[in-house]
Amino acid sequence: DQQVKQNSPSLSVQEGRISILNCDYTNSMFDYFLWYKKYPAEGPTFLISISSIKDKNEDGRFTVFLNKSAKHLSLHIVPSQPGDSAVYFCAASAYAGGTSYGKLTFGQGTILTVHP
Amino acid sequence: EAQVTQNPRYLITVTGKKLTVTCSQNMNHEYMSWYRQDPGLGLRQIYYSMNVEVTDKGDVPEGYKVSRKEKRNFPLILESPSPNQTSLYFCASATSGRSYEQYFGPGTRLTVT
């Protein structure tokens, strides 16, 4: 049972335009959400996160939006650059006590291609 | 350089032959974790460790063992590998206060024939 789903396997965007990657989750206990980026032959790297007490978090060209009622989050990249071409994974976690988030559940990933 | 290292990077083995994939981090992180990546399934967590001698199951722990005897090391043990454990494996580490923000190793490509 996939608790975190990325329904779009791939996305193609022109350089300079906006990229929107989507993610849905089913577990209402999730209260922290993240996006990771992965280049071929490398491990994933952390990109941006959002707590369930917020509905938006920005970091430069990257913005994550959280809609708790719809159990949906999205990552906006503006403007998109060819170097953003990678696989993007969303992930979710539930608070485990103290300052801990131990278990992390990932989506299937979306391949983003940004064309020059 | 702050990093997570995994060894070996590539491994081809046969069914039933016990193997260990090592993972080491030099960032003094309390939290460590193992994942496998499979096409169409994304990353799935196998085991994680919040600190030395503290480990817990992720979503797909069957067929795997882990131990955390030292803070820097978190080996993944396959006692009797099977072909369905053919996958790309990643180790990750993080500070305990921000365990969702994980640093990943480069991956280990395992093939079990």
mmCIF file of C-alpha atoms in Angstrom:
data_model
loop_
_atom_site.group_PDB
_atom_site.id
_atom_site.type_symbol
_atom_site.label_atom_id
_atom_site.label_comp_id
_atom_site.label_asym_id
_atom_site.label_seq_id
_atom_site.Cartn_x
_atom_site.Cartn_y
_atom_site.Cartn_z
ATOM 1 C CA ASP A 1 0.000 0.000 0.000
ATOM 2 C CA GLN A 2 1.696 3.144 -1.262
ATOM 3 C CA GLN A 3 1.140 5.841 1.376
ATOM 4 C CA VAL A 4 2.970 8.490 -0.636
ATOM 5 C CA LYS A 5 2.245 8.704 -4.354
ATOM 6 C CA GLN A 6 3.716 10.664 -7.201
ATOM 7 C CA ASN A 7 1.351 9.964 -10.066
ATOM 8 C CA SER A 8 3.403 11.612 -12.789
ATOM 9 C CA PRO A 9 6.425 9.481 -13.713
ATOM 10 C CA SER A 10 7.887 12.282 -15.800
ATOM 11 C CA LEU A 11 7.613 15.996 -16.540
ATOM 12 C CA SER A 12 9.150 17.996 -19.363
ATOM 13 C CA VAL A 13 9.534 21.783 -19.096
ATOM 14 C CA GLN A 14 11.195 24.554 -21.077
ATOM 15 C CA GLU A 15 14.033 26.464 -19.470
ATOM 16 C CA GLY A 16 12.776 29.582 -17.678
ATOM 17 C CA ARG A 17 9.266 28.241 -17.177
ATOM 18 C CA ILE A 18 7.729 26.898 -13.989
ATOM 19 C CA SER A 19 8.013 23.233 -13.025
ATOM 20 C CA ILE A 20 5.286 21.844 -10.777
ATOM 21 C CA LEU A 21 5.770 18.424 -9.235
ATOM 22 C CA ASN A 22 2.921 16.858 -7.306
ATOM 23 C CA CYS A 23 2.630 14.381 -4.484
ATOM 24 C CA ASP A 24 -0.330 12.845 -2.639
ATOM 25 C CA TYR A 25 -0.364 11.021 0.675
ATOM 26 C CA THR A 26 -2.906 8.914 2.501
ATOM 27 C CA ASN A 27 -1.599 8.661 6.070
ATOM 28 C CA SER A 28 -3.070 11.470 8.195
ATOM 29 C CA MET A 29 -0.366 10.889 10.827
ATOM 30 C CA PHE A 30 2.292 12.362 8.527
ATOM 31 C CA ASP A 31 3.267 15.780 9.796
ATOM 32 C CA TYR A 32 6.542 16.532 8.056
ATOM 33 C CA PHE A 33 7.086 16.535 4.323
ATOM 34 C CA LEU A 34 10.198 16.734 2.215
ATOM 35 C CA TRP A 35 11.505 16.824 -1.317
ATOM 36 C CA TYR A 36 14.717 15.137 -2.384
ATOM 37 C CA LYS A 37 16.515 15.443 -5.698
ATOM 38 C CA LYS A 38 18.535 12.669 -7.305
ATOM 39 C CA TYR A 39 20.996 12.773 -10.169
ATOM 40 C CA PRO A 40 22.026 9.569 -11.956
ATOM 41 C CA ALA A 41 24.729 7.544 -10.190
ATOM 42 C CA GLU A 42 24.427 9.663 -7.037
ATOM 43 C CA GLY A 43 22.515 9.411 -3.793
ATOM 44 C CA PRO A 44 19.477 11.647 -3.219
ATOM 45 C CA THR A 45 20.088 15.096 -1.761
ATOM 46 C CA PHE A 46 17.723 16.982 0.513
ATOM 47 C CA LEU A 47 16.042 19.908 -1.216
ATOM 48 C CA ILE A 48 13.312 21.470 0.916
ATOM 49 C CA SER A 49 10.897 20.561 3.691
ATOM 50 C CA ILE A 50 7.650 21.725 5.234
ATOM 51 C CA SER A 51 5.977 21.101 8.559
ATOM 52 C CA SER A 52 2.258 20.409 8.712
ATOM 53 C CA ILE A 53 1.746 23.631 10.685
ATOM 54 C CA LYS A 54 2.654 25.589 7.548
ATOM 55 C CA ASP A 55 1.150 25.658 4.082
ATOM 56 C CA LYS A 56 4.119 27.121 2.228
ATOM 57 C CA ASN A 57 7.901 27.162 2.467
ATOM 58 C CA GLU A 58 10.292 28.931 0.102
ATOM 59 C CA ASP A 59 13.984 28.515 -0.536
ATOM 60 C CA GLY A 60 15.252 30.503 -3.481
ATOM 61 C CA ARG A 61 13.735 29.126 -6.680
ATOM 62 C CA PHE A 62 12.039 26.285 -4.819
ATOM 63 C CA THR A 63 8.674 26.534 -3.064
ATOM 64 C CA VAL A 64 6.757 23.709 -1.440
ATOM 65 C CA PHE A 65 3.006 23.992 -0.895
ATOM 66 C CA LEU A 66 1.035 21.789 1.475
ATOM 67 C CA ASN A 67 -2.732 21.284 1.326
ATOM 68 C CA LYS A 68 -3.553 19.185 4.382
ATOM 69 C CA SER A 69 -7.246 18.857 3.667
ATOM 70 C CA ALA A 70 -6.483 17.392 0.238
ATOM 71 C CA LYS A 71 -3.431 15.468 1.538
ATOM 72 C CA HIS A 72 -1.456 16.984 -1.308
ATOM 73 C CA LEU A 73 1.865 18.726 -1.635
ATOM 74 C CA SER A 74 3.602 20.262 -4.579
ATOM 75 C CA LEU A 75 7.045 21.560 -5.438
ATOM 76 C CA HIS A 76 7.332 24.636 -7.639
ATOM 77 C CA ILE A 77 10.611 25.474 -9.349
ATOM 78 C CA VAL A 78 10.758 28.976 -10.833
ATOM 79 C CA PRO A 79 12.507 29.583 -13.133
ATOM 80 C CA SER A 80 13.467 26.080 -14.199
ATOM 81 C CA GLN A 81 17.050 25.506 -15.337
ATOM 82 C CA PRO A 82 18.620 22.610 -17.280
ATOM 83 C CA GLY A 83 20.636 21.717 -14.158
ATOM 84 C CA ASP A 84 17.342 20.985 -12.387
ATOM 85 C CA SER A 85 16.889 17.911 -14.594
ATOM 86 C CA ALA A 86 16.834 15.029 -12.125
ATOM 87 C CA VAL A 87 14.498 12.626 -10.345
ATOM 88 C CA TYR A 88 12.481 14.297 -7.600
ATOM 89 C CA PHE A 89 11.168 12.283 -4.677
ATOM 90 C CA CYS A 90 8.651 13.518 -2.171
ATOM 91 C CA ALA A 91 8.752 11.975 1.287
ATOM 92 C CA ALA A 92 6.733 12.103 4.480
ATOM 93 C CA SER A 93 7.306 11.339 8.114
ATOM 94 C CA ALA A 94 5.355 11.146 11.350
ATOM 95 C CA TYR A 95 6.588 12.567 14.634
ATOM 96 C CA ALA A 96 8.095 9.796 16.771
ATOM 97 C CA GLY A 97 8.701 11.577 20.076
ATOM 98 C CA GLY A 98 11.314 14.034 21.336
ATOM 99 C CA THR A 99 12.782 15.648 18.262
ATOM 100 C CA SER A 100 12.619 12.457 16.278
ATOM 101 C CA TYR A 101 11.341 11.610 12.852
ATOM 102 C CA GLY A 102 12.630 8.086 12.354
ATOM 103 C CA LYS A 103 10.614 6.504 9.604
ATOM 104 C CA LEU A 104 10.588 8.159 6.201
ATOM 105 C CA THR A 105 8.182 7.119 3.426
ATOM 106 C CA PHE A 106 9.060 8.089 -0.140
ATOM 107 C CA GLY A 107 7.030 8.395 -3.302
ATOM 108 C CA GLN A 108 7.958 6.682 -6.576
ATOM 109 C CA GLY A 109 9.734 9.713 -7.986
ATOM 110 C CA THR A 110 9.154 12.053 -10.953
ATOM 111 C CA ILE A 111 11.763 12.504 -13.666
ATOM 112 C CA LEU A 112 12.040 16.207 -14.481
ATOM 113 C CA THR A 113 13.630 17.217 -17.780
ATOM 114 C CA VAL A 114 14.285 20.905 -18.380
ATOM 115 C CA HIS A 115 14.989 21.694 -22.028
ATOM 116 C CA PRO A 116 17.285 24.603 -22.963
ATOM 117 C CA GLU B 1 34.928 16.214 3.596
ATOM 118 C CA ALA B 2 31.590 15.336 5.186
ATOM 119 C CA GLN B 3 30.316 12.167 3.589
ATOM 120 C CA VAL B 4 28.542 8.842 3.793
ATOM 121 C CA THR B 5 30.506 5.978 2.258
ATOM 122 C CA GLN B 6 29.235 2.580 1.189
ATOM 123 C CA ASN B 7 31.144 -0.532 0.228
ATOM 124 C CA PRO B 8 31.085 -2.261 -2.093
ATOM 125 C CA ARG B 9 29.604 -0.027 -4.779
ATOM 126 C CA TYR B 10 28.770 -2.993 -6.986
ATOM 127 C CA LEU B 11 28.228 -6.613 -6.011
ATOM 128 C CA ILE B 12 27.103 -9.691 -7.906
ATOM 129 C CA THR B 13 26.433 -12.727 -5.757
ATOM 130 C CA VAL B 14 24.510 -15.989 -5.734
ATOM 131 C CA THR B 15 21.393 -16.995 -3.875
ATOM 132 C CA GLY B 16 22.036 -17.945 -0.259
ATOM 133 C CA LYS B 17 25.556 -16.580 0.100
ATOM 134 C CA LYS B 18 25.655 -14.262 3.106
ATOM 135 C CA LEU B 19 26.853 -10.742 2.434
ATOM 136 C CA THR B 20 27.372 -7.457 4.249
ATOM 137 C CA VAL B 21 27.200 -3.970 2.802
ATOM 138 C CA THR B 22 29.057 -1.482 4.952
ATOM 139 C CA CYS B 23 28.045 2.112 5.604
ATOM 140 C CA SER B 24 30.104 4.708 7.407
ATOM 141 C CA GLN B 25 29.589 8.417 8.082
ATOM 142 C CA ASN B 26 32.058 11.009 9.367
ATOM 143 C CA MET B 27 29.556 13.658 10.491
ATOM 144 C CA ASN B 28 28.935 12.324 14.019
ATOM 145 C CA HIS B 29 25.287 11.790 13.126
ATOM 146 C CA GLU B 30 23.069 9.926 15.568
ATOM 147 C CA TYR B 31 20.574 8.775 12.932
ATOM 148 C CA MET B 32 21.327 6.281 10.151
ATOM 149 C CA SER B 33 19.103 4.431 7.731
ATOM 150 C CA TRP B 34 19.057 1.965 4.826
ATOM 151 C CA TYR B 35 16.870 2.200 1.730
ATOM 152 C CA ARG B 36 16.389 0.236 -1.445
ATOM 153 C CA GLN B 37 15.407 1.797 -4.752
ATOM 154 C CA ASP B 38 13.448 -0.209 -7.300
ATOM 155 C CA PRO B 39 11.858 0.924 -10.594
ATOM 156 C CA GLY B 40 8.318 2.148 -10.106
ATOM 157 C CA LEU B 41 8.543 1.815 -6.320
ATOM 158 C CA GLY B 42 10.838 4.703 -5.432
ATOM 159 C CA LEU B 43 12.862 4.525 -2.247
ATOM 160 C CA ARG B 44 11.705 2.195 0.488
ATOM 161 C CA GLN B 45 13.137 2.225 3.974
ATOM 162 C CA ILE B 46 14.565 -1.065 5.238
ATOM 163 C CA TYR B 47 15.834 -0.255 8.739
ATOM 164 C CA TYR B 48 16.824 2.835 10.650
ATOM 165 C CA SER B 49 18.767 3.606 13.800
ATOM 166 C CA MET B 50 18.186 6.593 16.054
ATOM 167 C CA ASN B 51 21.478 6.007 17.906
ATOM 168 C CA VAL B 52 23.992 3.321 18.943
ATOM 169 C CA GLU B 53 22.255 0.049 19.839
ATOM 170 C CA VAL B 54 18.845 1.510 18.830
ATOM 171 C CA THR B 55 17.403 0.136 15.600
ATOM 172 C CA ASP B 56 13.890 -0.174 14.185
ATOM 173 C CA LYS B 57 12.162 -1.582 11.141
ATOM 174 C CA GLY B 58 11.257 0.460 8.138
ATOM 175 C CA ASP B 59 8.704 -0.537 5.538
ATOM 176 C CA VAL B 60 10.555 -3.520 3.994
ATOM 177 C CA PRO B 61 12.746 -5.187 6.665
ATOM 178 C CA GLU B 62 12.162 -8.825 5.671
ATOM 179 C CA GLY B 63 15.358 -10.625 4.685
ATOM 180 C CA TYR B 64 17.667 -7.990 6.148
ATOM 181 C CA LYS B 65 19.518 -7.466 9.408
ATOM 182 C CA VAL B 66 21.331 -4.449 10.785
ATOM 183 C CA SER B 67 23.471 -3.607 13.776
ATOM 184 C CA ARG B 68 24.636 -0.315 15.256
ATOM 185 C CA LYS B 69 27.560 -0.989 17.547
ATOM 186 C CA GLU B 70 29.391 2.237 16.745
ATOM 187 C CA LYS B 71 28.002 5.648 15.967
ATOM 188 C CA ARG B 72 29.746 5.948 12.610
ATOM 189 C CA ASN B 73 28.911 2.508 11.160
ATOM 190 C CA PHE B 74 25.626 0.877 10.177
ATOM 191 C CA PRO B 75 26.156 -2.335 8.174
ATOM 192 C CA LEU B 76 23.363 -4.038 6.252
ATOM 193 C CA ILE B 77 23.435 -7.837 6.404
ATOM 194 C CA LEU B 78 21.730 -10.214 4.003
ATOM 195 C CA GLU B 79 21.954 -13.625 5.678
ATOM 196 C CA SER B 80 20.555 -15.566 2.716
ATOM 197 C CA PRO B 81 20.148 -13.281 -0.295
ATOM 198 C CA SER B 82 17.466 -14.032 -2.866
ATOM 199 C CA PRO B 83 16.946 -12.675 -6.399
ATOM 200 C CA ASN B 84 14.139 -10.369 -5.188
ATOM 201 C CA GLN B 85 16.772 -8.493 -3.176
ATOM 202 C CA THR B 86 18.455 -7.396 -6.381
ATOM 203 C CA SER B 87 18.267 -3.638 -6.051
ATOM 204 C CA LEU B 88 20.074 -0.340 -5.586
ATOM 205 C CA TYR B 89 20.763 0.254 -1.900
ATOM 206 C CA PHE B 90 21.363 3.575 -0.198
ATOM 207 C CA CYS B 91 22.614 4.362 3.270
ATOM 208 C CA ALA B 92 21.809 7.724 4.854
ATOM 209 C CA SER B 93 22.613 9.628 8.032
ATOM 210 C CA ALA B 94 21.272 12.696 9.834
ATOM 211 C CA THR B 95 21.408 14.574 13.100
ATOM 212 C CA SER B 96 18.814 13.423 15.610
ATOM 213 C CA GLY B 97 17.094 16.795 15.713
ATOM 214 C CA ARG B 98 16.667 16.904 11.945
ATOM 215 C CA SER B 99 16.475 13.217 11.055
ATOM 216 C CA TYR B 100 14.219 13.975 8.103
ATOM 217 C CA GLU B 101 17.071 15.909 6.432
ATOM 218 C CA GLN B 102 19.250 12.984 5.455
ATOM 219 C CA TYR B 103 22.632 12.752 3.784
ATOM 220 C CA PHE B 104 22.813 9.826 1.396
ATOM 221 C CA GLY B 105 25.696 7.665 0.313
ATOM 222 C CA PRO B 106 26.426 6.986 -3.373
ATOM 223 C CA GLY B 107 24.572 3.676 -3.479
ATOM 224 C CA THR B 108 25.404 -0.030 -3.797
ATOM 225 C CA ARG B 109 24.164 -1.930 -6.824
ATOM 226 C CA LEU B 110 23.450 -5.515 -5.735
ATOM 227 C CA THR B 111 22.599 -8.350 -8.110
ATOM 228 C CA VAL B 112 21.598 -11.744 -6.710
ATOM 229 C CA THR B 113 21.526 -14.575 -9.273
#
